[in-house]
Amino acid sequence: MSGLTAAELARQAGTTPEGIERLVGLGILERGEGQRPFADRDIHRVRFAEAIRAAGISLVGFFREHVMGPMLARGVPRQEMLDAVGPLAVQMRASSTELRNWLYDRHLEALTFQTAIEEVEAVLAEAGFPQRRPLRCPAIAFLDLGGYTRMTQETGDRAAVELATTLVELVRRAAADFRGEVVKLLGDGVMFHFDDPAGAVACALHLVGAAEGRGLPPARAGIHAGAVVTRDGDYFGSTVNLAARIADYARPREVLVSADVTEVAPDAAAYEPIGDIGLRGLAEPVALFRALIRDSSPAG
């Protein structure tokens, strides 16, 4: 059998299986099918990404902060410093260029597949074959951090790394606690999949309430329940698209859900209708509800 398991890839790349899962969540690694889902070519990607993470740096400010600045501070003449840095910069640039190209191709492939699935679903609906709710109705949730980009620009690269690490730790623990999975990290947001929509609602309410206490910007979330198409550990289709649009519409500290979520998870929260809302990219308005933690105090 060809390919590598997560444990084999971690051992050969000098990291841990948890490190492999983190890189999958970031989109740097693609999880294939079968019991040996990774390729030999993934080893150098893991080594490069882990080296950058372990150093706690960003490629953008690496040479100025960690190489050029210290050399100049020691009195090394500027020309000598540039001569020493040049070969290292060329080597790292080649590796980073390959990684950027691979990431671009990966995200383009995912976008193309998502578009294709949505078009097939639309054609079937127009032909009189609307999507039926599966017997076990999964849910897709998106969590966004408002003001994340502005905050990282103001606080610098090192603080941005710390915020990203905090976000990863928070969402992975919450997903495990509420029996869901982190599908991927999206810069200032996260995509989740839950077999049980009630878990999606509970997890979103928990994360929106906990984000600021961990030093993160205010969070917002959107959830929709329905059929999904899975491929390479990712999820596609109109359910995913609608959940993302709902999250875009939500305000900071707010969890919004579709009517389907309220029907399949009626006891997960208190639901407050906010009306039929026109969402970006959708032809028809969508009925949305604000999810609120139920008041557990005794009556009277």
XYZ file of C-alpha atoms in Angstrom:
300
model
C 0.000 0.000 0.000
C 1.268 3.442 -0.889
C 0.979 6.534 1.270
C 1.560 7.295 4.922
C -0.572 7.286 8.031
C -0.621 10.404 10.212
C 1.712 8.672 12.698
C 4.178 7.652 9.961
C 4.176 11.134 8.433
C 4.693 12.714 11.855
C 7.616 10.402 12.638
C 9.389 11.019 9.326
C 8.787 14.785 9.419
C 9.856 15.152 13.053
C 6.536 16.253 14.532
C 3.530 14.676 16.281
C 0.212 13.294 15.002
C -1.418 16.316 16.662
C 0.878 18.538 14.606
C -0.278 16.772 11.443
C -3.925 17.365 12.375
C -3.185 21.050 12.990
C -1.674 21.392 9.511
C -4.706 19.632 8.003
C -6.934 22.141 9.760
C -4.851 25.018 8.414
C -5.180 23.686 4.855
C -1.449 23.040 4.467
C -1.994 19.273 4.244
C -4.645 17.451 2.244
C -6.061 14.315 3.807
C -6.674 11.685 1.129
C -8.879 8.617 1.249
C -8.128 5.304 2.963
C -6.096 4.280 5.966
C -2.868 5.807 4.583
C -4.175 9.223 3.540
C -0.913 11.196 3.158
C 1.699 11.189 0.391
C 5.498 11.044 0.611
C 5.674 14.552 -0.845
C 3.925 15.860 2.266
C 7.047 15.283 4.389
C 8.909 18.411 3.227
C 5.743 20.537 3.588
C 5.379 19.449 7.198
C 9.060 20.069 7.959
C 8.934 23.561 6.483
C 5.665 24.557 8.166
C 6.717 23.138 11.545
C 10.085 24.910 11.414
C 8.377 28.245 10.848
C 5.814 27.574 13.609
C 8.453 26.401 16.105
C 10.411 29.602 15.581
C 7.304 31.664 16.360
C 7.866 33.875 13.332
C 6.276 34.991 10.094
C 8.165 34.835 6.818
C 7.359 38.494 6.177
C 9.396 39.840 9.082
C 11.810 36.952 9.559
C 15.005 38.370 8.066
C 14.648 41.888 9.398
C 13.772 40.849 12.955
C 15.772 37.637 13.459
C 18.718 37.875 11.063
C 19.462 41.329 9.683
C 18.703 43.285 12.843
C 20.850 41.154 15.206
C 23.771 41.131 12.748
C 23.716 44.900 12.392
C 23.417 45.250 16.163
C 26.637 43.213 16.539
C 28.426 45.662 14.260
C 28.499 43.545 11.093
C 28.886 45.866 8.074
C 25.683 46.118 6.031
C 27.240 44.710 2.833
C 28.687 41.723 4.722
C 25.308 41.132 6.311
C 23.556 41.147 2.927
C 26.156 38.742 1.473
C 25.521 36.317 4.343
C 21.729 36.563 4.212
C 21.381 36.215 0.447
C 21.880 32.428 0.014
C 19.588 31.644 2.963
C 16.903 33.966 1.606
C 17.039 32.284 -1.812
C 16.678 28.826 -0.267
C 13.730 29.822 1.926
C 12.058 31.735 -0.897
C 12.112 28.639 -3.114
C 10.494 26.534 -0.385
C 7.914 29.164 0.502
C 7.033 29.740 -3.167
C 6.308 26.043 -3.624
C 4.184 26.026 -0.485
C 2.222 29.122 -1.567
C 1.566 27.652 -5.013
C 0.372 24.397 -3.504
C -1.945 26.234 -1.094
C -3.366 28.336 -3.924
C -4.047 25.214 -6.035
C -5.645 23.493 -3.038
C -8.017 26.366 -2.280
C -8.867 26.824 -5.980
C -9.711 23.132 -6.220
C -11.957 23.369 -3.160
C -13.738 26.462 -4.526
C -14.260 24.798 -7.910
C -15.686 21.649 -6.317
C -17.999 23.690 -4.057
C -19.313 25.613 -7.073
C -19.861 22.406 -9.049
C -21.840 20.790 -6.209
C -24.018 23.898 -5.780
C -24.784 23.986 -9.534
C -25.730 20.302 -9.592
C -28.052 20.831 -6.615
C -29.643 23.837 -8.339
C -30.222 21.894 -11.568
C -31.830 19.014 -9.669
C -34.099 21.421 -7.782
C -35.196 23.135 -11.004
C -35.929 19.706 -12.536
C -38.276 18.861 -9.660
C -35.897 16.865 -7.473
C -35.441 19.051 -4.386
C -32.929 18.055 -1.761
C -34.416 15.831 0.919
C -33.407 16.090 4.528
C -31.375 12.985 5.468
C -32.533 10.734 8.302
C -29.438 11.795 10.267
C -29.233 15.488 9.552
C -25.726 16.918 10.032
C -24.961 20.579 10.645
C -22.291 22.947 9.377
C -21.241 25.874 11.553
C -18.965 28.821 10.826
C -17.349 30.924 13.529
C -15.886 34.334 12.638
C -13.845 36.747 14.735
C -14.812 40.362 14.143
C -11.895 42.773 13.924
C -9.268 39.996 13.844
C -7.409 41.435 10.854
C -7.326 44.945 12.315
C -6.171 43.637 15.690
C -3.298 41.636 14.198
C -2.216 44.608 12.104
C -2.110 46.785 15.206
C -0.391 44.279 17.498
C 2.139 42.779 15.057
C 3.086 39.334 13.747
C 4.069 37.765 17.063
C 0.747 38.694 18.678
C -1.056 37.376 15.588
C 0.647 34.001 16.048
C -0.411 33.938 19.701
C -4.015 34.795 18.795
C -4.094 32.092 16.130
C -2.709 29.530 18.587
C -5.320 30.512 21.174
C -8.090 30.190 18.588
C -6.913 26.734 17.487
C -6.720 25.453 21.061
C -10.129 26.891 21.964
C -12.058 25.564 18.956
C -10.456 22.113 18.954
C -11.279 21.584 22.628
C -14.837 22.867 22.142
C -15.404 20.693 19.061
C -14.305 17.622 21.015
C -16.483 18.541 23.998
C -19.581 18.917 21.811
C -18.887 15.891 19.559
C -18.033 17.823 16.423
C -14.972 18.319 14.274
C -12.964 21.306 13.092
C -12.990 21.010 9.306
C -10.598 23.862 8.580
C -9.314 27.186 9.827
C -10.050 30.205 7.630
C -7.699 32.897 8.893
C -10.136 34.780 11.121
C -12.693 31.993 11.267
C -13.375 28.279 11.598
C -15.611 25.769 9.815
C -17.137 22.913 11.861
C -19.081 19.751 11.063
C -21.461 18.127 13.558
C -23.416 14.901 13.163
C -25.873 16.324 15.708
C -27.170 19.876 15.069
C -27.834 20.312 18.795
C -24.109 19.957 19.386
C -23.437 22.633 16.772
C -25.733 25.117 18.530
C -24.316 24.374 21.982
C -20.732 24.619 20.722
C -21.367 27.927 18.940
C -22.991 29.455 22.018
C -20.065 28.306 24.145
C -17.426 29.714 21.776
C -19.161 33.060 21.303
C -19.343 33.386 25.068
C -15.758 32.286 25.678
C -13.790 34.045 22.916
C -13.272 37.437 24.537
C -12.326 35.849 27.851
C -9.394 34.223 26.044
C -8.206 37.526 24.621
C -9.796 37.006 21.199
C -11.974 39.521 19.341
C -15.786 39.179 19.637
C -17.032 36.082 17.840
C -20.157 35.411 15.779
C -21.518 32.181 14.323
C -23.901 30.856 11.669
C -25.379 27.340 11.487
C -27.411 25.402 8.932
C -28.490 21.747 8.943
C -28.863 19.617 5.833
C -27.229 17.194 3.441
C -23.552 17.676 2.603
C -21.082 16.191 0.145
C -17.781 15.056 1.664
C -14.441 14.863 -0.156
C -10.880 14.637 1.219
C -12.039 15.460 4.738
C -13.905 18.595 3.607
C -17.628 19.295 3.139
C -19.381 20.912 0.182
C -22.819 21.887 -1.067
C -25.629 24.355 -0.440
C -25.717 23.522 3.275
C -22.125 24.737 3.621
C -22.774 27.821 1.520
C -25.857 28.830 3.517
C -24.104 28.343 6.867
C -21.284 30.616 5.695
C -23.739 33.293 4.530
C -25.582 33.159 7.857
C -22.305 33.659 9.717
C -21.494 36.636 7.479
C -24.805 38.245 8.444
C -24.463 37.625 12.185
C -23.330 40.466 14.419
C -20.527 40.163 16.995
C -21.519 37.992 20.003
C -24.460 36.540 18.053
C -25.330 32.983 16.975
C -27.767 32.795 14.065
C -29.333 29.597 12.742
C -31.665 28.579 9.916
C -35.234 27.339 10.389
C -34.026 23.794 9.663
C -31.786 23.944 12.731
C -34.665 24.982 14.971
C -36.713 22.032 13.658
C -34.087 19.324 14.132
C -32.621 20.722 17.383
C -35.597 22.401 19.096
C -34.272 21.950 22.637
C -30.669 23.030 22.017
C -31.382 26.714 22.743
C -34.055 29.362 22.963
C -34.735 30.647 19.436
C -35.746 34.215 18.675
C -36.986 34.842 15.106
C -35.433 37.833 13.358
C -37.356 37.546 10.075
C -36.750 36.570 6.467
C -33.328 37.941 5.569
C -31.802 38.491 2.155
C -28.319 36.993 2.254
C -25.451 37.708 -0.112
C -25.427 35.413 -3.137
C -28.853 33.848 -2.466
C -31.889 34.507 -4.657
C -34.537 34.088 -1.937
C -34.707 35.460 1.633
C -33.955 32.975 4.407
C -35.778 32.744 7.748
C -33.207 33.241 10.493
C -33.329 32.781 14.260
C -31.091 34.055 17.019
C -29.981 31.227 19.346
C -29.864 32.103 23.039
C -28.839 30.098 26.079
C -31.964 28.880 27.838
C -32.749 30.457 31.187
C -32.243 27.647 33.698
C -33.554 29.585 36.685
C -36.721 28.155 38.301
C -40.022 29.784 37.448
C -41.430 32.230 39.944
